[in-house]
Backbone atoms as SQL, in Angstrom:
CREATE TABLE atoms (id INTEGER PRIMARY KEY, chain TEXT, resi INTEGER, resn TEXT, atom TEXT, x REAL, y REAL, z REAL);
INSERT INTO atoms VALUES
  (1, 'A', 1, 'MET', 'N', -9.071, 31.736, -19.743),
  (2, 'A', 1, 'MET', 'CA', -7.791, 30.736, -19.847),
  (3, 'A', 1, 'MET', 'C', -7.703, 30.121, -19.134),
  (4, 'A', 2, 'ASN', 'N', -7.345, 29.323, -19.125),
  (5, 'A', 2, 'ASN', 'CA', -7.283, 27.484, -17.970),
  (6, 'A', 2, 'ASN', 'C', -6.081, 26.672, -18.356),
  (7, 'A', 3, 'LYS', 'N', -5.002, 27.395, -17.316),
  (8, 'A', 3, 'LYS', 'CA', -3.305, 27.701, -17.507),
  (9, 'A', 3, 'LYS', 'C', -3.451, 27.055, -16.476),
  (10, 'A', 4, 'VAL', 'N', -2.498, 25.938, -15.402),
  (11, 'A', 4, 'VAL', 'CA', -2.278, 25.657, -14.582),
  (12, 'A', 4, 'VAL', 'C', -0.942, 24.938, -14.655),
  (13, 'A', 5, 'ILE', 'N', -0.198, 25.401, -13.749),
  (14, 'A', 5, 'ILE', 'CA', 1.620, 25.394, -13.508),
  (15, 'A', 5, 'ILE', 'C', 2.165, 24.310, -11.708),
  (16, 'A', 6, 'LEU', 'N', 2.290, 23.357, -11.977),
  (17, 'A', 6, 'LEU', 'CA', 2.701, 22.861, -10.563),
  (18, 'A', 6, 'LEU', 'C', 4.040, 21.958, -10.483),
  (19, 'A', 7, 'LEU', 'N', 4.459, 22.170, -9.392),
  (20, 'A', 7, 'LEU', 'CA', 5.759, 21.767, -9.256),
  (21, 'A', 7, 'LEU', 'C', 5.661, 21.000, -8.059),
  (22, 'A', 8, 'GLY', 'N', 5.793, 19.910, -8.336),
  (23, 'A', 8, 'GLY', 'CA', 5.665, 18.908, -7.157),
  (24, 'A', 8, 'GLY', 'C', 6.266, 17.288, -7.133),
  (25, 'A', 9, 'ARG', 'N', 6.307, 16.491, -5.958),
  (26, 'A', 9, 'ARG', 'CA', 6.805, 15.451, -6.116),
  (27, 'A', 9, 'ARG', 'C', 5.959, 14.471, -6.278),
  (28, 'A', 10, 'LEU', 'N', 6.175, 13.058, -7.169),
  (29, 'A', 10, 'LEU', 'CA', 5.392, 11.793, -7.448),
  (30, 'A', 10, 'LEU', 'C', 4.854, 11.216, -6.582),
  (31, 'A', 11, 'THR', 'N', 3.794, 10.905, -6.128),
  (32, 'A', 11, 'THR', 'CA', 3.528, 10.096, -5.334),
  (33, 'A', 11, 'THR', 'C', 3.476, 8.192, -5.289),
  (34, 'A', 12, 'LYS', 'N', 3.564, 8.193, -6.611),
  (35, 'A', 12, 'LYS', 'CA', 3.855, 6.921, -6.616),
  (36, 'A', 12, 'LYS', 'C', 4.291, 6.253, -8.040),
  (37, 'A', 13, 'GLN', 'N', 4.646, 5.330, -8.280),
  (38, 'A', 13, 'GLN', 'CA', 5.231, 5.290, -9.890),
  (39, 'A', 13, 'GLN', 'C', 4.359, 5.056, -11.105),
  (40, 'A', 14, 'PRO', 'N', 3.949, 6.241, -11.677),
  (41, 'A', 14, 'PRO', 'CA', 3.362, 6.466, -13.011),
  (42, 'A', 14, 'PRO', 'C', 3.053, 4.671, -13.824),
  (43, 'A', 15, 'GLU', 'N', 1.923, 4.098, -14.121),
  (44, 'A', 15, 'GLU', 'CA', 1.799, 2.884, -14.393),
  (45, 'A', 15, 'GLU', 'C', 0.739, 3.555, -16.064),
  (46, 'A', 16, 'VAL', 'N', 1.115, 3.241, -17.392),
  (47, 'A', 16, 'VAL', 'CA', 0.350, 3.074, -18.527),
  (48, 'A', 16, 'VAL', 'C', -0.887, 2.441, -18.386),
  (49, 'A', 17, 'ARG', 'N', -1.908, 3.340, -18.740),
  (50, 'A', 17, 'ARG', 'CA', -2.477, 2.230, -19.476),
  (51, 'A', 17, 'ARG', 'C', -3.512, 2.243, -20.917),
  (52, 'A', 18, 'THR', 'N', -4.017, 1.392, -22.007),
  (53, 'A', 18, 'THR', 'CA', -4.425, 1.703, -22.889),
  (54, 'A', 18, 'THR', 'C', -5.821, 1.723, -23.241),
  (55, 'A', 19, 'GLY', 'N', -6.660, 3.358, -23.584),
  (56, 'A', 19, 'GLY', 'CA', -8.033, 3.806, -23.207),
  (57, 'A', 19, 'GLY', 'C', -8.217, 2.865, -24.814),
  (58, 'A', 20, 'THR', 'N', -9.594, 2.482, -24.858),
  (59, 'A', 20, 'THR', 'CA', -10.564, 2.511, -25.938),
  (60, 'A', 20, 'THR', 'C', -10.773, 2.719, -27.262),
  (61, 'A', 21, 'THR', 'N', -9.689, 3.945, -27.549),
  (62, 'A', 21, 'THR', 'CA', -9.263, 4.316, -28.955),
  (63, 'A', 21, 'THR', 'C', -7.585, 4.006, -29.238),
  (64, 'A', 22, 'GLY', 'N', -6.991, 2.737, -27.958),
  (65, 'A', 22, 'GLY', 'CA', -5.133, 2.883, -28.321),
  (66, 'A', 22, 'GLY', 'C', -4.827, 3.559, -28.002),
  (67, 'A', 23, 'THR', 'N', -5.387, 4.263, -27.144),
  (68, 'A', 23, 'THR', 'CA', -4.255, 6.100, -26.575),
  (69, 'A', 23, 'THR', 'C', -3.743, 5.758, -25.741),
  (70, 'A', 24, 'ALA', 'N', -2.146, 5.363, -25.093),
  (71, 'A', 24, 'ALA', 'CA', -1.753, 5.714, -23.913),
  (72, 'A', 24, 'ALA', 'C', -2.314, 6.742, -22.701),
  (73, 'A', 25, 'ILE', 'N', -2.395, 5.548, -21.298),
  (74, 'A', 25, 'ILE', 'CA', -2.834, 6.958, -20.624),
  (75, 'A', 25, 'ILE', 'C', -2.196, 6.761, -19.564),
  (76, 'A', 26, 'VAL', 'N', -1.924, 7.358, -18.775),
  (77, 'A', 26, 'VAL', 'CA', -0.979, 7.823, -17.729),
  (78, 'A', 26, 'VAL', 'C', -1.649, 8.440, -16.205),
  (79, 'A', 27, 'ARG', 'N', -1.639, 7.871, -15.302),
  (80, 'A', 27, 'ARG', 'CA', -2.295, 9.383, -13.928),
  (81, 'A', 27, 'ARG', 'C', -1.259, 9.235, -13.181),
  (82, 'A', 28, 'TYR', 'N', -0.855, 10.245, -12.783),
  (83, 'A', 28, 'TYR', 'CA', -0.547, 10.352, -11.873),
  (84, 'A', 28, 'TYR', 'C', -0.615, 11.466, -10.623),
  (85, 'A', 29, 'THR', 'N', 0.126, 11.322, -9.703),
  (86, 'A', 29, 'THR', 'CA', -0.628, 12.346, -8.484),
  (87, 'A', 29, 'THR', 'C', 0.498, 13.098, -8.273),
  (88, 'A', 30, 'LEU', 'N', 0.728, 14.295, -7.737),
  (89, 'A', 30, 'LEU', 'CA', 1.428, 15.359, -7.890),
  (90, 'A', 30, 'LEU', 'C', 1.532, 16.101, -6.169),
  (91, 'A', 31, 'ALA', 'N', 2.674, 15.488, -5.289),
  (92, 'A', 31, 'ALA', 'CA', 2.364, 16.749, -4.014),
  (93, 'A', 31, 'ALA', 'C', 3.143, 17.430, -4.156),
  (94, 'A', 32, 'VAL', 'N', 2.092, 18.518, -3.785),
  (95, 'A', 32, 'VAL', 'CA', 2.799, 19.845, -3.650),
  (96, 'A', 32, 'VAL', 'C', 2.520, 20.686, -2.911),
  (97, 'A', 33, 'ARG', 'N', 3.801, 21.800, -2.748),
  (98, 'A', 33, 'ARG', 'CA', 3.539, 21.838, -1.289),
  (99, 'A', 33, 'ARG', 'C', 2.940, 23.675, -0.718),
  (100, 'A', 34, 'ARG', 'N', 1.864, 24.085, -0.282),
  (101, 'A', 34, 'ARG', 'CA', 1.718, 25.517, -0.786),
  (102, 'A', 34, 'ARG', 'C', 2.251, 25.813, -0.001),
  (103, 'A', 35, 'ALA', 'N', 3.001, 27.302, -0.896),
  (104, 'A', 35, 'ALA', 'CA', 3.132, 28.332, -0.896),
  (105, 'A', 35, 'ALA', 'C', 2.465, 29.426, 0.575),
  (106, 'A', 36, 'TYR', 'N', 3.414, 29.499, 1.464),
  (107, 'A', 36, 'TYR', 'CA', 3.389, 30.565, 1.903),
  (108, 'A', 36, 'TYR', 'C', 2.645, 30.356, 3.238),
  (109, 'A', 37, 'THR', 'N', 2.652, 28.889, 3.716),
  (110, 'A', 37, 'THR', 'CA', 2.011, 28.552, 5.151),
  (111, 'A', 37, 'THR', 'C', 3.730, 27.998, 5.417),
  (112, 'A', 38, 'GLN', 'N', 3.338, 27.616, 6.924),
  (113, 'A', 38, 'GLN', 'CA', 4.549, 27.345, 8.114),
  (114, 'A', 38, 'GLN', 'C', 4.539, 25.558, 8.393),
  (115, 'A', 39, 'GLN', 'N', 3.270, 25.318, 8.216),
  (116, 'A', 39, 'GLN', 'CA', 2.939, 24.062, 8.081),
  (117, 'A', 39, 'GLN', 'C', 3.512, 23.248, 7.678),
  (118, 'A', 40, 'GLY', 'N', 3.557, 23.707, 6.380),
  (119, 'A', 40, 'GLY', 'CA', 4.107, 22.349, 5.128),
  (120, 'A', 40, 'GLY', 'C', 2.868, 21.909, 4.895),
  (121, 'A', 41, 'ASP', 'N', 1.641, 22.279, 4.586),
  (122, 'A', 41, 'ASP', 'CA', 0.691, 21.767, 4.215),
  (123, 'A', 41, 'ASP', 'C', 0.680, 21.440, 2.625),
  (124, 'A', 42, 'VAL', 'N', 0.074, 19.981, 2.432),
  (125, 'A', 42, 'VAL', 'CA', 0.436, 19.750, 0.801),
  (126, 'A', 42, 'VAL', 'C', -0.880, 19.166, 0.146),
  (127, 'A', 43, 'ASP', 'N', -0.998, 19.710, -0.885),
  (128, 'A', 43, 'ASP', 'CA', -1.942, 19.336, -2.086),
  (129, 'A', 43, 'ASP', 'C', -1.534, 18.290, -3.031),
  (130, 'A', 44, 'TYR', 'N', -2.570, 17.279, -2.732),
  (131, 'A', 44, 'TYR', 'CA', -2.089, 16.197, -4.150),
  (132, 'A', 44, 'TYR', 'C', -3.213, 16.419, -4.912),
  (133, 'A', 45, 'ILE', 'N', -2.647, 16.552, -5.939),
  (134, 'A', 45, 'ILE', 'CA', -2.974, 17.179, -7.848),
  (135, 'A', 45, 'ILE', 'C', -2.861, 16.009, -8.639),
  (136, 'A', 46, 'PRO', 'N', -4.328, 15.084, -8.610),
  (137, 'A', 46, 'PRO', 'CA', -4.712, 14.131, -9.777),
  (138, 'A', 46, 'PRO', 'C', -4.427, 14.401, -11.108),
  (139, 'A', 47, 'CYS', 'N', -2.781, 14.286, -11.979),
  (140, 'A', 47, 'CYS', 'CA', -2.571, 14.565, -13.663),
  (141, 'A', 47, 'CYS', 'C', -2.720, 13.296, -14.321),
  (142, 'A', 48, 'VAL', 'N', -3.165, 13.853, -15.462),
  (143, 'A', 48, 'VAL', 'CA', -3.054, 12.932, -16.727),
  (144, 'A', 48, 'VAL', 'C', -2.323, 13.404, -17.760),
  (145, 'A', 49, 'ALA', 'N', -1.713, 12.235, -18.822),
  (146, 'A', 49, 'ALA', 'CA', -0.784, 12.517, -19.532),
  (147, 'A', 49, 'ALA', 'C', -1.622, 11.641, -21.022),
  (148, 'A', 50, 'PHE', 'N', -1.712, 12.378, -22.045),
  (149, 'A', 50, 'PHE', 'CA', -1.998, 11.026, -23.091),
  (150, 'A', 50, 'PHE', 'C', -1.155, 10.944, -24.437),
  (151, 'A', 51, 'GLY', 'N', -1.118, 9.256, -25.155),
  (152, 'A', 51, 'GLY', 'CA', 0.285, 9.455, -26.275),
  (153, 'A', 51, 'GLY', 'C', 1.295, 9.653, -25.776),
  (154, 'A', 52, 'SER', 'N', 2.405, 9.606, -26.526),
  (155, 'A', 52, 'SER', 'CA', 3.733, 10.239, -25.941),
  (156, 'A', 52, 'SER', 'C', 4.158, 10.385, -25.246),
  (157, 'A', 53, 'ALA', 'N', 3.289, 11.644, -24.329),
  (158, 'A', 53, 'ALA', 'CA', 4.053, 12.292, -22.734),
  (159, 'A', 53, 'ALA', 'C', 3.146, 10.769, -21.582),
  (160, 'A', 54, 'ALA', 'N', 2.353, 10.665, -22.004),
  (161, 'A', 54, 'ALA', 'CA', 2.524, 9.104, -20.794),
  (162, 'A', 54, 'ALA', 'C', 3.180, 8.131, -21.042),
  (163, 'A', 55, 'THR', 'N', 3.776, 7.489, -22.205),
  (164, 'A', 55, 'THR', 'CA', 4.557, 6.584, -21.936),
  (165, 'A', 55, 'THR', 'C', 6.612, 6.845, -21.595),
  (166, 'A', 56, 'PHE', 'N', 6.136, 8.444, -21.710),
  (167, 'A', 56, 'PHE', 'CA', 7.287, 9.381, -21.044),
  (168, 'A', 56, 'PHE', 'C', 6.966, 8.951, -19.893),
  (169, 'A', 57, 'ALA', 'N', 6.416, 9.300, -19.201),
  (170, 'A', 57, 'ALA', 'CA', 6.026, 9.788, -17.749),
  (171, 'A', 57, 'ALA', 'C', 6.709, 8.082, -17.661),
  (172, 'A', 58, 'GLN', 'N', 6.220, 6.644, -17.951),
  (173, 'A', 58, 'GLN', 'CA', 6.016, 5.495, -16.954),
  (174, 'A', 58, 'GLN', 'C', 7.590, 5.689, -17.189),
  (175, 'A', 59, 'GLN', 'N', 8.151, 5.814, -18.495),
  (176, 'A', 59, 'GLN', 'CA', 9.796, 5.420, -18.393),
  (177, 'A', 59, 'GLN', 'C', 10.405, 6.035, -18.041),
  (178, 'A', 60, 'TYR', 'N', 10.411, 7.351, -17.246),
  (179, 'A', 60, 'TYR', 'CA', 11.184, 8.018, -17.067),
  (180, 'A', 60, 'TYR', 'C', 11.600, 8.507, -15.660),
  (181, 'A', 61, 'PHE', 'N', 9.826, 8.521, -14.996),
  (182, 'A', 61, 'PHE', 'CA', 9.330, 9.536, -14.034),
  (183, 'A', 61, 'PHE', 'C', 9.055, 8.411, -12.697),
  (184, 'A', 62, 'LYS', 'N', 9.779, 8.975, -11.405),
  (185, 'A', 62, 'LYS', 'CA', 9.972, 7.453, -10.285),
  (186, 'A', 62, 'LYS', 'C', 9.534, 8.362, -9.302),
  (187, 'A', 63, 'LYS', 'N', 8.681, 7.555, -8.664),
  (188, 'A', 63, 'LYS', 'CA', 7.850, 7.486, -7.360),
  (189, 'A', 63, 'LYS', 'C', 9.044, 8.971, -6.793),
  (190, 'A', 64, 'GLY', 'N', 8.566, 9.544, -5.736),
  (191, 'A', 64, 'GLY', 'CA', 9.678, 10.896, -5.694),
  (192, 'A', 64, 'GLY', 'C', 10.170, 11.860, -6.230),
  (193, 'A', 65, 'GLN', 'N', 10.064, 11.904, -7.656),
  (194, 'A', 65, 'GLN', 'CA', 10.707, 12.562, -7.822),
  (195, 'A', 65, 'GLN', 'C', 10.239, 13.835, -8.216),
  (196, 'A', 66, 'MET', 'N', 11.043, 14.979, -8.162),
  (197, 'A', 66, 'MET', 'CA', 10.560, 16.406, -8.515),
  (198, 'A', 66, 'MET', 'C', 10.212, 16.735, -9.798),
  (199, 'A', 67, 'VAL', 'N', 9.173, 16.795, -9.919),
  (200, 'A', 67, 'VAL', 'CA', 8.396, 16.877, -11.472),
  (201, 'A', 67, 'VAL', 'C', 8.237, 18.195, -11.716),
  (202, 'A', 68, 'ALA', 'N', 7.436, 19.317, -12.951),
  (203, 'A', 68, 'ALA', 'CA', 7.467, 20.682, -12.766),
  (204, 'A', 68, 'ALA', 'C', 6.055, 20.154, -14.188),
  (205, 'A', 69, 'VAL', 'N', 4.801, 20.571, -14.416),
  (206, 'A', 69, 'VAL', 'CA', 3.838, 20.170, -15.364),
  (207, 'A', 69, 'VAL', 'C', 3.025, 21.733, -15.558),
  (208, 'A', 70, 'THR', 'N', 2.536, 21.309, -16.784),
  (209, 'A', 70, 'THR', 'CA', 1.570, 22.923, -17.656),
  (210, 'A', 70, 'THR', 'C', 1.050, 21.812, -17.928),
  (211, 'A', 71, 'GLY', 'N', -0.486, 22.460, -17.918),
  (212, 'A', 71, 'GLY', 'CA', -1.404, 22.191, -18.469),
  (213, 'A', 71, 'GLY', 'C', -2.944, 22.531, -18.490),
  (214, 'A', 72, 'HIS', 'N', -3.729, 21.982, -18.193),
  (215, 'A', 72, 'HIS', 'CA', -5.465, 22.557, -17.859),
  (216, 'A', 72, 'HIS', 'C', -6.290, 22.074, -16.663),
  (217, 'A', 73, 'LEU', 'N', -6.790, 22.799, -16.297),
  (218, 'A', 73, 'LEU', 'CA', -7.775, 21.625, -15.154),
  (219, 'A', 73, 'LEU', 'C', -8.898, 21.482, -16.462),
  (220, 'A', 74, 'GLN', 'N', -9.474, 20.276, -15.382),
  (221, 'A', 74, 'GLN', 'CA', -10.933, 19.918, -16.385),
  (222, 'A', 74, 'GLN', 'C', -11.551, 19.053, -15.312),
  (223, 'A', 75, 'ILE', 'N', -12.462, 19.242, -15.155),
  (224, 'A', 75, 'ILE', 'CA', -13.628, 18.731, -14.115),
  (225, 'A', 75, 'ILE', 'C', -14.332, 17.941, -14.945),
  (226, 'A', 76, 'THR', 'N', -15.183, 16.397, -14.339),
  (227, 'A', 76, 'THR', 'CA', -15.471, 16.097, -15.063),
  (228, 'A', 76, 'THR', 'C', -16.299, 16.041, -14.082),
  (229, 'A', 77, 'GLY', 'N', -17.795, 15.760, -14.554),
  (230, 'A', 77, 'GLY', 'CA', -18.980, 15.013, -13.804),
  (231, 'A', 77, 'GLY', 'C', -19.984, 13.894, -14.280),
  (232, 'A', 78, 'TRP', 'N', -20.192, 12.531, -12.602),
  (233, 'A', 78, 'TRP', 'CA', -21.145, 11.951, -13.820),
  (234, 'A', 78, 'TRP', 'C', -22.500, 11.750, -12.388),
  (235, 'A', 79, 'THR', 'N', -23.387, 10.591, -12.906),
  (236, 'A', 79, 'THR', 'CA', -23.836, 9.849, -11.927),
  (237, 'A', 79, 'THR', 'C', -23.396, 8.695, -11.562),
  (238, 'A', 80, 'ASP', 'N', -23.371, 7.987, -10.824),
  (239, 'A', 80, 'ASP', 'CA', -23.030, 6.887, -9.915),
  (240, 'A', 80, 'ASP', 'C', -24.494, 5.780, -10.191),
  (241, 'A', 81, 'ASP', 'N', -23.487, 4.595, -9.866),
  (242, 'A', 81, 'ASP', 'CA', -25.167, 3.259, -9.952),
  (243, 'A', 81, 'ASP', 'C', -26.190, 3.771, -8.535),
  (244, 'A', 82, 'SER', 'N', -25.652, 4.448, -8.081),
  (245, 'A', 82, 'SER', 'CA', -26.334, 4.499, -6.797),
  (246, 'A', 82, 'SER', 'C', -27.194, 5.700, -7.180),
  (247, 'A', 83, 'GLY', 'N', -26.964, 6.687, -8.386),
  (248, 'A', 83, 'GLY', 'CA', -27.513, 8.011, -8.861),
  (249, 'A', 83, 'GLY', 'C', -27.387, 9.027, -7.645),
  (250, 'A', 84, 'TYR', 'N', -25.850, 8.918, -7.269),
  (251, 'A', 84, 'TYR', 'CA', -24.785, 10.052, -6.526),
  (252, 'A', 84, 'TYR', 'C', -24.607, 10.709, -7.650),
  (253, 'A', 85, 'LYS', 'N', -24.110, 12.224, -7.383),
  (254, 'A', 85, 'LYS', 'CA', -23.570, 12.795, -8.672),
  (255, 'A', 85, 'LYS', 'C', -21.813, 12.989, -8.449),
  (256, 'A', 86, 'ARG', 'N', -21.012, 12.842, -9.136),
  (257, 'A', 86, 'ARG', 'CA', -19.833, 12.121, -8.479),
  (258, 'A', 86, 'ARG', 'C', -19.435, 13.710, -9.770),
  (259, 'A', 87, 'TRP', 'N', -17.757, 13.844, -8.837),
  (260, 'A', 87, 'TRP', 'CA', -16.694, 15.357, -9.398),
  (261, 'A', 87, 'TRP', 'C', -15.329, 14.394, -9.675),
  (262, 'A', 88, 'ARG', 'N', -14.627, 15.012, -10.883),
  (263, 'A', 88, 'ARG', 'CA', -13.516, 14.206, -10.938),
  (264, 'A', 88, 'ARG', 'C', -12.673, 15.958, -11.159),
  (265, 'A', 89, 'THR', 'N', -11.586, 16.857, -10.541),
  (266, 'A', 89, 'THR', 'CA', -10.816, 17.505, -10.847),
  (267, 'A', 89, 'THR', 'C', -9.297, 16.902, -11.592),
  (268, 'A', 90, 'GLU', 'N', -9.111, 16.973, -12.491),
  (269, 'A', 90, 'GLU', 'CA', -7.819, 16.638, -12.563),
  (270, 'A', 90, 'GLU', 'C', -7.031, 17.455, -13.497),
  (271, 'A', 91, 'VAL', 'N', -5.656, 17.442, -13.771),
  (272, 'A', 91, 'VAL', 'CA', -4.639, 18.687, -14.564),
  (273, 'A', 91, 'VAL', 'C', -4.393, 17.569, -15.745),
  (274, 'A', 92, 'ILE', 'N', -5.121, 18.521, -16.881),
  (275, 'A', 92, 'ILE', 'CA', -4.544, 17.586, -18.363),
  (276, 'A', 92, 'ILE', 'C', -3.306, 17.848, -18.409),
  (277, 'A', 93, 'ILE', 'N', -2.351, 17.335, -18.207),
  (278, 'A', 93, 'ILE', 'CA', -0.934, 17.349, -18.652),
  (279, 'A', 93, 'ILE', 'C', -0.520, 18.051, -20.243),
  (280, 'A', 94, 'GLU', 'N', 0.191, 19.303, -20.750),
  (281, 'A', 94, 'GLU', 'CA', -0.078, 19.774, -21.684),
  (282, 'A', 94, 'GLU', 'C', 2.150, 19.375, -22.045),
  (283, 'A', 95, 'GLU', 'N', 2.824, 19.761, -20.771),
  (284, 'A', 95, 'GLU', 'CA', 4.532, 19.436, -20.543),
  (285, 'A', 95, 'GLU', 'C', 4.797, 19.036, -19.343),
  (286, 'A', 96, 'GLN', 'N', 5.118, 18.443, -19.039),
  (287, 'A', 96, 'GLN', 'CA', 5.804, 17.941, -18.274),
  (288, 'A', 96, 'GLN', 'C', 7.375, 17.456, -18.208),
  (289, 'A', 97, 'HIS', 'N', 7.929, 17.892, -16.846),
  (290, 'A', 97, 'HIS', 'CA', 9.893, 18.243, -17.279),
  (291, 'A', 97, 'HIS', 'C', 9.964, 17.514, -15.804),
  (292, 'A', 98, 'PHE', 'N', 11.851, 17.065, -15.842),
  (293, 'A', 98, 'PHE', 'CA', 12.581, 16.989, -14.543),
  (294, 'A', 98, 'PHE', 'C', 12.722, 18.319, -14.056),
  (295, 'A', 99, 'ALA', 'N', 12.509, 18.128, -13.109),
  (296, 'A', 99, 'ALA', 'CA', 12.687, 19.550, -11.841),
  (297, 'A', 99, 'ALA', 'C', 14.074, 19.557, -10.853),
  (298, 'A', 100, 'GLU', 'N', 14.925, 18.652, -10.722),
  (299, 'A', 100, 'GLU', 'CA', 15.847, 17.903, -9.912),
  (300, 'A', 100, 'GLU', 'C', 16.784, 17.421, -11.014),
  (301, 'A', 101, 'GLY', 'N', 18.229, 17.447, -10.216),
  (302, 'A', 101, 'GLY', 'CA', 19.151, 16.543, -10.789),
  (303, 'A', 101, 'GLY', 'C', 19.418, 15.347, -11.030),
  (304, 'A', 102, 'LYS', 'N', 19.530, 14.725, -11.119),
  (305, 'A', 102, 'LYS', 'CA', 19.740, 13.318, -11.319),
  (306, 'A', 102, 'LYS', 'C', 20.551, 12.106, -9.632),
  (307, 'A', 103, 'ARG', 'N', 19.831, 11.578, -8.962),
  (308, 'A', 103, 'ARG', 'CA', 20.398, 10.921, -7.606),
  (309, 'A', 103, 'ARG', 'C', 21.082, 10.386, -7.662),
  (310, 'A', 104, 'ASP', 'N', 22.152, 10.323, -6.830),
  (311, 'A', 104, 'ASP', 'CA', 23.089, 9.521, -6.535),
  (312, 'A', 104, 'ASP', 'C', 22.266, 7.920, -6.513),
  (313, 'A', 105, 'THR', 'N', 22.689, 6.928, -6.941),
  (314, 'A', 105, 'THR', 'CA', 21.635, 5.592, -5.842),
  (315, 'A', 105, 'THR', 'C', 23.021, 4.760, -5.626);
């Protein structure tokens, strides 16, 4: 079973790009506090959403906002132009939700 559940804050404004097949793709990073640490350690987790979920994130999510997501972990490997093996680990979003009330501005 490959299931990820995260609660964290957006580190920047989500921006949608269009993939080669015309599908909307958004990448954003969640700052997630580690449980059971007194130092306030934070992990920065890269997340990816596709299609209508991508456009929703771009339209409604803002930098600093608390967001809850569920999805699955995906690890992609490739060899770069210099011949080095590279790896990228990211959460592929299946669901994303607001996790706090509306802020006063």
